[in-house]
Tab-separated table of C-alpha atoms and ligand atoms in Angstrom:
chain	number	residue	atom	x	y	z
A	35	UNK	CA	0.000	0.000	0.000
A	36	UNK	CA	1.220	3.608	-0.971
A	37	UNK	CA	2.028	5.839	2.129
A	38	UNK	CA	1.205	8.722	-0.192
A	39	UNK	CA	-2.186	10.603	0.509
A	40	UNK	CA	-2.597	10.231	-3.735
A	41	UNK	CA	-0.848	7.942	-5.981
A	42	UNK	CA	2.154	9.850	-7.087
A	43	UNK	CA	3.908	11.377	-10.231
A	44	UNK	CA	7.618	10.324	-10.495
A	45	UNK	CA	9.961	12.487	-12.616
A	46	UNK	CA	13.417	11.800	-13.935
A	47	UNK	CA	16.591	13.498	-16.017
A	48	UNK	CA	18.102	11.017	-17.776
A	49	UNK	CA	21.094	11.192	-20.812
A	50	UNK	CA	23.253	15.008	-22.137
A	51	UNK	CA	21.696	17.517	-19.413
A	52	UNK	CA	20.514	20.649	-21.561
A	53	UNK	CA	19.729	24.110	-19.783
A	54	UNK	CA	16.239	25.048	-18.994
A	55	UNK	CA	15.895	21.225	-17.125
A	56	UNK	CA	15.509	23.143	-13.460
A	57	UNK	CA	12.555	25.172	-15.055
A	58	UNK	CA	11.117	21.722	-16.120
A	59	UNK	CA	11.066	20.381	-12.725
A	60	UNK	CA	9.747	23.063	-10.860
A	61	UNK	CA	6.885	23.466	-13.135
A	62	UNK	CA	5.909	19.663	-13.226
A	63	UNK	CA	6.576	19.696	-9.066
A	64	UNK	CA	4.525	23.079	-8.711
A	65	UNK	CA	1.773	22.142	-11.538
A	66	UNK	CA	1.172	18.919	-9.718
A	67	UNK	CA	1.166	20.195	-6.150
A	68	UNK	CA	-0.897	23.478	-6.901
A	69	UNK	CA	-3.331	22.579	-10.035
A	70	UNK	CA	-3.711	18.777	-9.503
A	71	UNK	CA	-2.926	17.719	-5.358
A	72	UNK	CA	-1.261	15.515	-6.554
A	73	UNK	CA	2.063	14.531	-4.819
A	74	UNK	CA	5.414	14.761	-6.913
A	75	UNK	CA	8.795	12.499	-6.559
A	76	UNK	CA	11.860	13.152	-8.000
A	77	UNK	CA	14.515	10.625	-9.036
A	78	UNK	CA	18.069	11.656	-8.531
A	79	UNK	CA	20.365	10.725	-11.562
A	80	UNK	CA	17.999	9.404	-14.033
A	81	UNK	CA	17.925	5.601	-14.599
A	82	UNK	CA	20.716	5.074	-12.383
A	83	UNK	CA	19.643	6.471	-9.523
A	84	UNK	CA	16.206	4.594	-10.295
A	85	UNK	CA	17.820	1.299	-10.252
A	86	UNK	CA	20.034	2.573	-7.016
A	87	UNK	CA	16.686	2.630	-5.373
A	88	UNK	CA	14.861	0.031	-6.926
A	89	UNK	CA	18.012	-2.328	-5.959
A	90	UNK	CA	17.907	-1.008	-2.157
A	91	UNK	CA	14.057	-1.446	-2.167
A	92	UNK	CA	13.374	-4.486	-3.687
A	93	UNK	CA	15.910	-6.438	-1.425
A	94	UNK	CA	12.598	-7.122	0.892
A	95	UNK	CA	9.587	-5.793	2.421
A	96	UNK	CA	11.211	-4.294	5.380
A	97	UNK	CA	13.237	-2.131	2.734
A	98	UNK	CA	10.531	-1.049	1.268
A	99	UNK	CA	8.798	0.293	4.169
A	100	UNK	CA	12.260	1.691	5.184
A	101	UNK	CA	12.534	3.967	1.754
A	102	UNK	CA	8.649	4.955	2.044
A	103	UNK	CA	9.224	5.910	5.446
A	104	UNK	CA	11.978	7.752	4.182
A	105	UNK	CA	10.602	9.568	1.457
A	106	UNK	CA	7.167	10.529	3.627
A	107	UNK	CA	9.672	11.809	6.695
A	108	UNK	CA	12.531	13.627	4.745
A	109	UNK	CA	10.592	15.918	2.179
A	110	UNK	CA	11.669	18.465	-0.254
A	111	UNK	CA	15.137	20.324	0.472
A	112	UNK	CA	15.278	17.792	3.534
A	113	UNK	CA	15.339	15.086	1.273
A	114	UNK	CA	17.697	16.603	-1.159
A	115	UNK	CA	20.095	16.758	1.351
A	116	UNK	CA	20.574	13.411	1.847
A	117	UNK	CA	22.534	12.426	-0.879
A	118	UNK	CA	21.880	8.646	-0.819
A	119	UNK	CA	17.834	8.709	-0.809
A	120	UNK	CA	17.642	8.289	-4.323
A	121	UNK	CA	13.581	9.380	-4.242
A	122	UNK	CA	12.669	12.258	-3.341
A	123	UNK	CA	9.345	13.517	-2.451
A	124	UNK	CA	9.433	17.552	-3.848
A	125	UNK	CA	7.256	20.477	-2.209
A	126	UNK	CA	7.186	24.329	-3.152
A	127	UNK	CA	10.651	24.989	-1.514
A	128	UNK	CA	12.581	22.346	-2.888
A	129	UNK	CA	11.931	23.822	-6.185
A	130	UNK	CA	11.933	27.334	-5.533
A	131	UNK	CA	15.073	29.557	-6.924
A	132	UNK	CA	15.520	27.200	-9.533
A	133	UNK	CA	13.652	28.190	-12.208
A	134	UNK	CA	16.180	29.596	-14.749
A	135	UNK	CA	19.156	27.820	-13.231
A	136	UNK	CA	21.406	25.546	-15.767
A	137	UNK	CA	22.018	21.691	-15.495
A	138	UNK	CA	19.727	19.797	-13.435
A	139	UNK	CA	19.069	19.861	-9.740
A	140	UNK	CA	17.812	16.126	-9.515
A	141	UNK	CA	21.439	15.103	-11.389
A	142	UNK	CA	21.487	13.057	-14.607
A	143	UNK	CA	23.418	10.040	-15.677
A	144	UNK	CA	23.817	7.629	-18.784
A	145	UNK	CA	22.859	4.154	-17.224
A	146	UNK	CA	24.003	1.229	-20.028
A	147	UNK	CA	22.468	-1.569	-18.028
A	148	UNK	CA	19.378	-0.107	-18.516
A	149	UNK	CA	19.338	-1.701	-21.931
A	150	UNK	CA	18.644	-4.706	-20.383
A	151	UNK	CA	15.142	-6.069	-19.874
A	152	UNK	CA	15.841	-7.569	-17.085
A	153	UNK	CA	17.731	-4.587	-15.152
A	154	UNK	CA	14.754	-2.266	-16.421
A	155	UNK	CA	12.602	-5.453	-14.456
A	156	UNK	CA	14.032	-4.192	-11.108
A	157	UNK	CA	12.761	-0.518	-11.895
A	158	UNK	CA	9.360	-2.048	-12.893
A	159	UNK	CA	9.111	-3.407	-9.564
A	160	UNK	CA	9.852	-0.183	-7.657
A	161	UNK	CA	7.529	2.160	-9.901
A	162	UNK	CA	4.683	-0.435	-8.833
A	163	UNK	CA	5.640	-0.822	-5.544
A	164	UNK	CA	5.436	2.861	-4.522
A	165	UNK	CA	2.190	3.047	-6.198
A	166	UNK	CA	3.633	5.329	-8.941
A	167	UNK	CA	0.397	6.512	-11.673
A	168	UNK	CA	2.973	7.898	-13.976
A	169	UNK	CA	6.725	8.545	-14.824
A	170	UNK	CA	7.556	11.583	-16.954
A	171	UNK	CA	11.356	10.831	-18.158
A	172	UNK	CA	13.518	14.072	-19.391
A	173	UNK	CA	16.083	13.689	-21.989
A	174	UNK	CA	17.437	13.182	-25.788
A	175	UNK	CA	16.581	10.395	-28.009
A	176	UNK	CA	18.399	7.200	-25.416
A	177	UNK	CA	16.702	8.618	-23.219
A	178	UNK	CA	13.522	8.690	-24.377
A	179	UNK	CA	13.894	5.247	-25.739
A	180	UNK	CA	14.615	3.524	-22.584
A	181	UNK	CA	10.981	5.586	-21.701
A	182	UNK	CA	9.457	3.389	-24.675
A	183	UNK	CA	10.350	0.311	-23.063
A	184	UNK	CA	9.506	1.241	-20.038
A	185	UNK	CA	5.801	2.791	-20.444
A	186	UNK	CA	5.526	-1.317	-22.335
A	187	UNK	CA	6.710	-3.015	-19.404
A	188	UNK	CA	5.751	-0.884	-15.804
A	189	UNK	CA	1.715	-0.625	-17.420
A	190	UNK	CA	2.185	3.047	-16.043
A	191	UNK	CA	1.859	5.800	-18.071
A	192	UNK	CA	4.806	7.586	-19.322
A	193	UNK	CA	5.332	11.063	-20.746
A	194	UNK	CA	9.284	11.763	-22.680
A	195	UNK	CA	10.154	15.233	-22.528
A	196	UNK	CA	12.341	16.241	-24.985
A	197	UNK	CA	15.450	17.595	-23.424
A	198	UNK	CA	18.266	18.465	-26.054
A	199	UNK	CA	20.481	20.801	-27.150
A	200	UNK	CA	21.183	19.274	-30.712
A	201	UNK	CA	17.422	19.891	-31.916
A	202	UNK	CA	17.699	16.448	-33.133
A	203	UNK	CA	14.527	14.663	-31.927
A	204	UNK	CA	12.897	15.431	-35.520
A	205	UNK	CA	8.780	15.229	-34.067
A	206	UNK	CA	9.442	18.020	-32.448
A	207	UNK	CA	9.921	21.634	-33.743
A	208	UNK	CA	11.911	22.724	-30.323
A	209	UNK	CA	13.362	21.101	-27.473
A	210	UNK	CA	14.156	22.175	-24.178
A	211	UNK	CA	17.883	23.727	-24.348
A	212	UNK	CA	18.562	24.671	-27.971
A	213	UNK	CA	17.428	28.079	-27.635
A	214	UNK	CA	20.227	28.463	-24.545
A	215	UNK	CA	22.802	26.762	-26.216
A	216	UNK	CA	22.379	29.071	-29.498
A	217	UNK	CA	22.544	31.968	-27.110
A	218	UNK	CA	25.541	30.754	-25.665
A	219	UNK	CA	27.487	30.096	-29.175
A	220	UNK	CA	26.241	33.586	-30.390
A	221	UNK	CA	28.595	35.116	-27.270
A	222	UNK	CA	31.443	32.523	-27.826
A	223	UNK	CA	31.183	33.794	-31.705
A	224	UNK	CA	31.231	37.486	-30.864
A	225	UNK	CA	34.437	37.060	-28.443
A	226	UNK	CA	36.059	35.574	-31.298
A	227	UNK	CA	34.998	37.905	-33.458
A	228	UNK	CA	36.899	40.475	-31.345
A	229	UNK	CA	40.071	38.613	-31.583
A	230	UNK	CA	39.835	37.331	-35.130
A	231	UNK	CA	39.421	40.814	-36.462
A	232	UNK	CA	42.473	42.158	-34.619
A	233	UNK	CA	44.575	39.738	-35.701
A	234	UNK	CA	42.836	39.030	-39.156
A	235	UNK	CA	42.503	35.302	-38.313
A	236	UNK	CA	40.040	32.410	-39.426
A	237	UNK	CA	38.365	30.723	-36.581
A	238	UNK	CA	37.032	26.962	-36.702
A	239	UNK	CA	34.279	26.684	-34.051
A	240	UNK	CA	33.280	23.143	-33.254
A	241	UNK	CA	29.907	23.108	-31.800
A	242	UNK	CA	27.765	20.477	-30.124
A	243	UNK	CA	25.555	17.909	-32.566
A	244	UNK	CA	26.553	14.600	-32.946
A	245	UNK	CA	23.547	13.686	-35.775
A	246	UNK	CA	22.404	16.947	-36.277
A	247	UNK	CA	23.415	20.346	-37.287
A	248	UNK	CA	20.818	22.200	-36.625
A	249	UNK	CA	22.424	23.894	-33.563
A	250	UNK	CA	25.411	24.801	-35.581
A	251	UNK	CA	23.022	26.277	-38.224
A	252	UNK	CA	20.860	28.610	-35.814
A	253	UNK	CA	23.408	29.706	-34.473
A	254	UNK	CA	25.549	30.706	-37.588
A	255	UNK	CA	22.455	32.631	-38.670
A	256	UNK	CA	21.946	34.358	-35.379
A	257	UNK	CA	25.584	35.122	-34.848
A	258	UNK	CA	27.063	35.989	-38.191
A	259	UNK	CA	29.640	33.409	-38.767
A	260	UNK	CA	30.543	33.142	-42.324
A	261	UNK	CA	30.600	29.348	-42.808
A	262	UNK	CA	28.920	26.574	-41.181
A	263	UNK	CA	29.646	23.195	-42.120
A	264	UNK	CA	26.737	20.455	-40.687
A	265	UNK	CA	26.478	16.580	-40.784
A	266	UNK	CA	23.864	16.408	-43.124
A	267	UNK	CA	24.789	16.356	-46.595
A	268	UNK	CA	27.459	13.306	-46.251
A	269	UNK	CA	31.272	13.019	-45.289
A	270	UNK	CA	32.763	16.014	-46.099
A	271	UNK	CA	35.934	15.227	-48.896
A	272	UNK	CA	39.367	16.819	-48.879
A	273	UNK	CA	37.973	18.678	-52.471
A	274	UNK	CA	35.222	19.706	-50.608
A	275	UNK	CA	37.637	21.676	-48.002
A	276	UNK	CA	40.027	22.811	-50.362
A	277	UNK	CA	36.938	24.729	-52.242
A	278	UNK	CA	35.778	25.823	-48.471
A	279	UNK	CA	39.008	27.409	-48.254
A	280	UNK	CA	39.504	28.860	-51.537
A	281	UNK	CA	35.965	30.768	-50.657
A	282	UNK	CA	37.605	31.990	-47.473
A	283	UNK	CA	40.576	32.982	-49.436
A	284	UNK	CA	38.620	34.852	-51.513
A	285	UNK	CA	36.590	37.294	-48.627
A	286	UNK	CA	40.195	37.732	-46.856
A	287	UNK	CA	41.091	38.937	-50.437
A	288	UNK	CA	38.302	41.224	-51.084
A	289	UNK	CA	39.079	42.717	-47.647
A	290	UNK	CA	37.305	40.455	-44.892
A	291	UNK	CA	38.925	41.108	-41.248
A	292	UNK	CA	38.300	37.632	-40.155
A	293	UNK	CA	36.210	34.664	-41.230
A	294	UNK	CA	34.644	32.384	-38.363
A	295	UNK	CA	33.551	28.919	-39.565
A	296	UNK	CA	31.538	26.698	-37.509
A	297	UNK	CA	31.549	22.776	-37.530
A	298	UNK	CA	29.385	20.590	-35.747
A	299	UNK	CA	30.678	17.665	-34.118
A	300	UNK	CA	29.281	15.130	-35.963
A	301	UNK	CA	30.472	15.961	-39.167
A	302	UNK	CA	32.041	13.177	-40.996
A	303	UNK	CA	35.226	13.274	-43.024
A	304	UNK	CA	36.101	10.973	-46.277
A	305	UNK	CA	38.289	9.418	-46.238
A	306	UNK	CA	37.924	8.919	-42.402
A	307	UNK	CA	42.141	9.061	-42.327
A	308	UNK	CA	41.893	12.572	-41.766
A	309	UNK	CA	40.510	13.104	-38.314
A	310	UNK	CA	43.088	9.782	-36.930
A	311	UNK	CA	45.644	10.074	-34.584
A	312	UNK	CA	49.071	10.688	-36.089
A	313	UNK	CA	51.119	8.256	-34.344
A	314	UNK	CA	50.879	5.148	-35.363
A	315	UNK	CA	51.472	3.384	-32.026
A	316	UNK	CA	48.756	4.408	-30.772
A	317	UNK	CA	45.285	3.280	-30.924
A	318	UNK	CA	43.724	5.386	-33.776
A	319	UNK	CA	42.044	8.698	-31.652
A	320	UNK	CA	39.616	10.569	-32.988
A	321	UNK	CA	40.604	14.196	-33.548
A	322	UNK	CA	38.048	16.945	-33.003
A	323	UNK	CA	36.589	18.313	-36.328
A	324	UNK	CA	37.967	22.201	-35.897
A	325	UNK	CA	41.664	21.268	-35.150
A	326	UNK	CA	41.324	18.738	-38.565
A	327	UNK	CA	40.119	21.077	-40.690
A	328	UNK	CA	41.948	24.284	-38.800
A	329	UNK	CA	45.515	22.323	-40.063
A	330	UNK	CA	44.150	22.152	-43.534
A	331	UNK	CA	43.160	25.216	-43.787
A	332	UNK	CA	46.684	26.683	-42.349
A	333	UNK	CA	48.188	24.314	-44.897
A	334	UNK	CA	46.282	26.037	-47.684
A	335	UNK	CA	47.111	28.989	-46.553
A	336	UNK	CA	50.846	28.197	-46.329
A	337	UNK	CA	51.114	27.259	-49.944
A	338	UNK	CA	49.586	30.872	-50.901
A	339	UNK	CA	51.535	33.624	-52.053
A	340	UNK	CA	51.987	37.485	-50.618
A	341	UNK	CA	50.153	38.000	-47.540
A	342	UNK	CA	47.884	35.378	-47.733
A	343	UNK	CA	50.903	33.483	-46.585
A	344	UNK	CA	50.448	34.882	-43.134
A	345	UNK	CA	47.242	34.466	-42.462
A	346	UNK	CA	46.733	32.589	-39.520
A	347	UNK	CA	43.402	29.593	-38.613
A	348	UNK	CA	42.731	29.197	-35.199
A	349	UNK	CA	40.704	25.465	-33.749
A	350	UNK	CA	38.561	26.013	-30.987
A	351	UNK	CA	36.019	23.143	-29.275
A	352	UNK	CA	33.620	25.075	-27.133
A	353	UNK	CA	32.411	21.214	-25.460
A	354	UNK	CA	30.458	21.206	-22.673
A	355	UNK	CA	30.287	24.860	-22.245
A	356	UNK	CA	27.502	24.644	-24.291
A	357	UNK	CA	25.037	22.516	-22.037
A	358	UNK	CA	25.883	25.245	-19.060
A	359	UNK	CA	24.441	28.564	-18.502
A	360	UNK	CA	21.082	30.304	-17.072
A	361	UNK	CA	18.691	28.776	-19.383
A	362	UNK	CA	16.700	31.582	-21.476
A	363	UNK	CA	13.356	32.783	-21.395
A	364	UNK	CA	12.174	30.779	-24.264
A	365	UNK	CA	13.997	27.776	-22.984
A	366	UNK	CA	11.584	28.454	-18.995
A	367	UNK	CA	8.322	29.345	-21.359
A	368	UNK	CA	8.646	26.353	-23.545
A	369	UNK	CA	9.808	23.808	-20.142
A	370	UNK	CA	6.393	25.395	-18.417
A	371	UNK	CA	4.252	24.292	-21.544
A	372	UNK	CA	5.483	20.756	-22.101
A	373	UNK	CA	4.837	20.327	-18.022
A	374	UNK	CA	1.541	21.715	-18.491
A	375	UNK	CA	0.812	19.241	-21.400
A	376	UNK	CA	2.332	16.228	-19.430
A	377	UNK	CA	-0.132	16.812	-16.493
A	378	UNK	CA	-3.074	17.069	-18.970
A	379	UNK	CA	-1.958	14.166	-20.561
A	380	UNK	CA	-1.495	12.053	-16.731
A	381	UNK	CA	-4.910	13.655	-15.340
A	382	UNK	CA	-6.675	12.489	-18.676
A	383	UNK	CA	-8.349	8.916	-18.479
A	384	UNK	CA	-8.690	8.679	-21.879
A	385	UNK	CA	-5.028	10.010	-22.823
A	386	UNK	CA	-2.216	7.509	-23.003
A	387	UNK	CA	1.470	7.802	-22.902
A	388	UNK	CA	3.335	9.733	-25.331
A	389	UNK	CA	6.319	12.668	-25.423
A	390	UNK	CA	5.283	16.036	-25.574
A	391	UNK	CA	6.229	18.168	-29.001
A	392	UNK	CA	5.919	21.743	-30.412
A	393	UNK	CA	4.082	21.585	-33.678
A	394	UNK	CA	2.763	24.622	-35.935
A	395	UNK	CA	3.886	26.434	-32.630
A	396	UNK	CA	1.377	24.577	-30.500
A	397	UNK	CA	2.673	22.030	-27.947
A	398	UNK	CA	0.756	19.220	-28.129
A	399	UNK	CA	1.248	15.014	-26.924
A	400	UNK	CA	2.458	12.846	-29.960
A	401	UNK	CA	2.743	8.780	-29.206
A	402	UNK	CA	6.638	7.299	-29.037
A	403	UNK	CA	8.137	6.489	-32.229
A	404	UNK	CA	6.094	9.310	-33.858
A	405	UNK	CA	7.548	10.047	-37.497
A	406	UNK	CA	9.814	12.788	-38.072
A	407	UNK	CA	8.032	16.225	-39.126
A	408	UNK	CA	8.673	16.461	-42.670
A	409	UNK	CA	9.038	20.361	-42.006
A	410	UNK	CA	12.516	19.784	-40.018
A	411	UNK	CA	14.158	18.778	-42.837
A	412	UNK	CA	12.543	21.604	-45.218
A	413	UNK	CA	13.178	23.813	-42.204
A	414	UNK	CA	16.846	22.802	-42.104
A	415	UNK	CA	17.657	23.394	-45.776
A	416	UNK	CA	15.938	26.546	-45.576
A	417	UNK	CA	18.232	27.558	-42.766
A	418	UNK	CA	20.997	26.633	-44.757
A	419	UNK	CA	19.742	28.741	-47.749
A	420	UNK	CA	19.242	31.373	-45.752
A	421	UNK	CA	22.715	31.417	-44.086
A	422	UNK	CA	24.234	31.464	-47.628
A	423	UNK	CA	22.548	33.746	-48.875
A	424	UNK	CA	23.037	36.008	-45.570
A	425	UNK	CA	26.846	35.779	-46.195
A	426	UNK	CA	29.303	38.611	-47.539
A	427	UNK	CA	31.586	36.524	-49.797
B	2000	ADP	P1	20.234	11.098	-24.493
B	2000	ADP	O1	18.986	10.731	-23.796
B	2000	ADP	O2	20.732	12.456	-24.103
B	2000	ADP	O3	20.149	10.869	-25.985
B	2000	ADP	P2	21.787	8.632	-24.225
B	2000	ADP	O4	21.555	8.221	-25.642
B	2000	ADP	O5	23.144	8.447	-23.670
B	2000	ADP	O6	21.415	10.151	-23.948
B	2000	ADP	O7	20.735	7.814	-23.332
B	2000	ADP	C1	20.629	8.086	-21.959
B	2000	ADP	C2	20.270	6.832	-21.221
B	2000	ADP	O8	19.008	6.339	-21.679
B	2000	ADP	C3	21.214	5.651	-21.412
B	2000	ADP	O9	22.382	5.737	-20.637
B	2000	ADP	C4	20.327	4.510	-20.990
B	2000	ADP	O10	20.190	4.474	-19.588
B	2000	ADP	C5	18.976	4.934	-21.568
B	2000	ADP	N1	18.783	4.319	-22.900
B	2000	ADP	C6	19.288	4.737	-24.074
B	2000	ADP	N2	18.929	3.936	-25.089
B	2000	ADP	C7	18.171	2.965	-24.521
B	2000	ADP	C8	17.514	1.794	-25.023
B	2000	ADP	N3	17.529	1.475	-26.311
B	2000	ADP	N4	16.855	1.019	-24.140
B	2000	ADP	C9	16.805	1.342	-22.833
B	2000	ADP	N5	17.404	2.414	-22.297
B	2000	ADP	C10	18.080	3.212	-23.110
């Protein structure tokens, strides 16, 4: 039997945090506790710290009690305190100050085991046990997945919230982060501007997006950087970066101060040899896609004649500075309207599971393994279009 006055609503942060995460949480915990009465737990470090507790819990009955007593006696900022109770029951403190604050406060974590059905058995158990009416899981595309599987298997109803700063779950128009993380390239972009102008340089900017480039794309059109190269039209070929460099050649001729190029992460090179490791005894290491093509680009360079000669290409990998940072309005507005469609979607008999989306600029609950929106990929090559034809070659 539940020691909870209602059943509850468990929420958890799973996979690549993303800014605007906090804002998610407080509005699920404060939506539940003020529109709904009903009570709110939160799961520290995603489906890790699930199967921390489920693993602690299911050892017996006496356990159980134990972690219910636990979770009644030790609420909000009490329980958050305790760094081993994995389950936390959240009130209107726990969550207050939060709301525009980057990362997560419940923690997230990649969990492999998870994969397996009968690890994701032991989390099962738990979510029944403690009486649980629904899970809403916060994350990227593993994430989000591992909710799939779950929603099949717990007969609870689960709601994904897509939590990414790669844009890359493709139902969605917008997920929580993006907007953050463009903001946050835009600055890096203008400091370099500064310094690339003074020193007429060429900057390579990698930027976050493993299978995607849409973050690399907003933010070239919102910052003014002069190239953007993005994971979606194939493995980029050595002819393909010599002609990427002749066009830079050609702005630094006409009497550009600096060019800034931005790469996203996941861009592919052909043949592959390029982005290896150049001693041979070691293990073949990935390099990062701005110092690969920064070297050709110097090389280029190099070969030129006059004062073209001179001109020098800076690498930079911005990393995880991207995920950090007060999360922007947008990201807080858009976090408050998927919670808001979660609840509707847990309060509503006749509503099953599903992850909520922004479509046509309404948010709205789509099932799991929804088809991609055939607008992100005209959106995308508009953006790219656009970003051309923004450019002063
Ligand atoms: P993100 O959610 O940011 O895309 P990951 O892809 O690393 O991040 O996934 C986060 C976590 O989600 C994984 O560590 C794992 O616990 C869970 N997960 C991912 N894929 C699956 C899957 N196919 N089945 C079950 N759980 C999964």
């Amino acid at each position: 039997m539940s020691t909870f006055p209602d059943r509850p609503v468990a929420v958890l942060f799973s996979g690549g945090d993303s800014p605007g995460m906090n804002a998610l949480l407080r509005a699920i915990a404060r939506l539940g506790l003020n529109r709904h009465g009903v009570p709110v737990l939160g799961v520290r470090e995603g489906y890790r710290g699930l199967l921390r507790a489920a693993r602690r819990a299911n050892r017996g009955e006496k356990d159980l009690f134990v972690m219910k007593q636990e979770i009644g006696s030790r609420k909000g900022r009490w329980g958050l305190i305790h760094s081993e109770q994995d389950v936390i029951q959240l009130d209107h403190a726990s969550v207050s100050g939060i709301v525009g604050a980057g990362g997560t406060m419940l923690g997230s974590a990649r969990c492999l085991e998870f994969k397996k059905p009968e690890v994701r058995a032991e989390a099962v158990k738990l979510i029944k046990d403690l009486g649980v009416r629904a899970l809403i899981v916060a994350g990227g595309d593993g994430s989000l997945a591992g909710a799939q599987l779950l929603e099949k298997e717990a007969g609870v109803k689960v709601i994904g919230v897509p939590c990414t700063i790669d844009n890359d779950l493709l139902f969605t128009q917008m997920s929580i982060g993006v907007d953050t993380a463009v903001s946050t390239l835009v600055w890096a972009v203008d400091h370099f501007k500064d310094t690339a102008r003074s020193h007429k340089r060429i900057m390579v900017m990698e930027t976050m997006g493993a299978k995607h480039g849409e973050l690399a794309r907003l933010s070239a059109i919102a910052s003014g950087a002069e190239m953007v190269i993005t994971p979606e039209n194939g493995p980029v070929t050595m002819p393909q970066i010599l002609k990427l460099a002749e066009t830079i050649k050609t702005g630094m001729v006409c009497g550009r101060s600096h060019t800034i190029v931005l790469v996203a992460e996941g861009v592919q090179f052909e043949p592959e040899h390029f982005v290896q490791g150049s001693d041979p005894s070691h293990l073949p290491t990935k390099r990062n896609r701005a110092y690969v093509l920064a070297d050709i680009f110097q090389s280029y360079f190099h070969e030129q004649e006059g004062e073209l000669k001179d001109l020098e290409v800076r690498p930079s990998v911005l990393g995880h500075l991207q995920r950090g940072g007060h999360a922007t309005p947008q990201d807080c507005i858009l976090a408050a309207r998927f919670a808001q469609q979660a609840w509707e979607a847990i309060m509503d008999p006749n509503e099953g599971s599903g992850i909520t989306a922004l479509r046509q600029g309404r948010v709205q609950l789509v099932p799991f393994g929804a088809p991609d929106m055939p607008e992100r990929a005209e959106m995308s090559a508009e953006f790219s279009r656009l970003h051309a034809s923004l450019s002063s070659w």
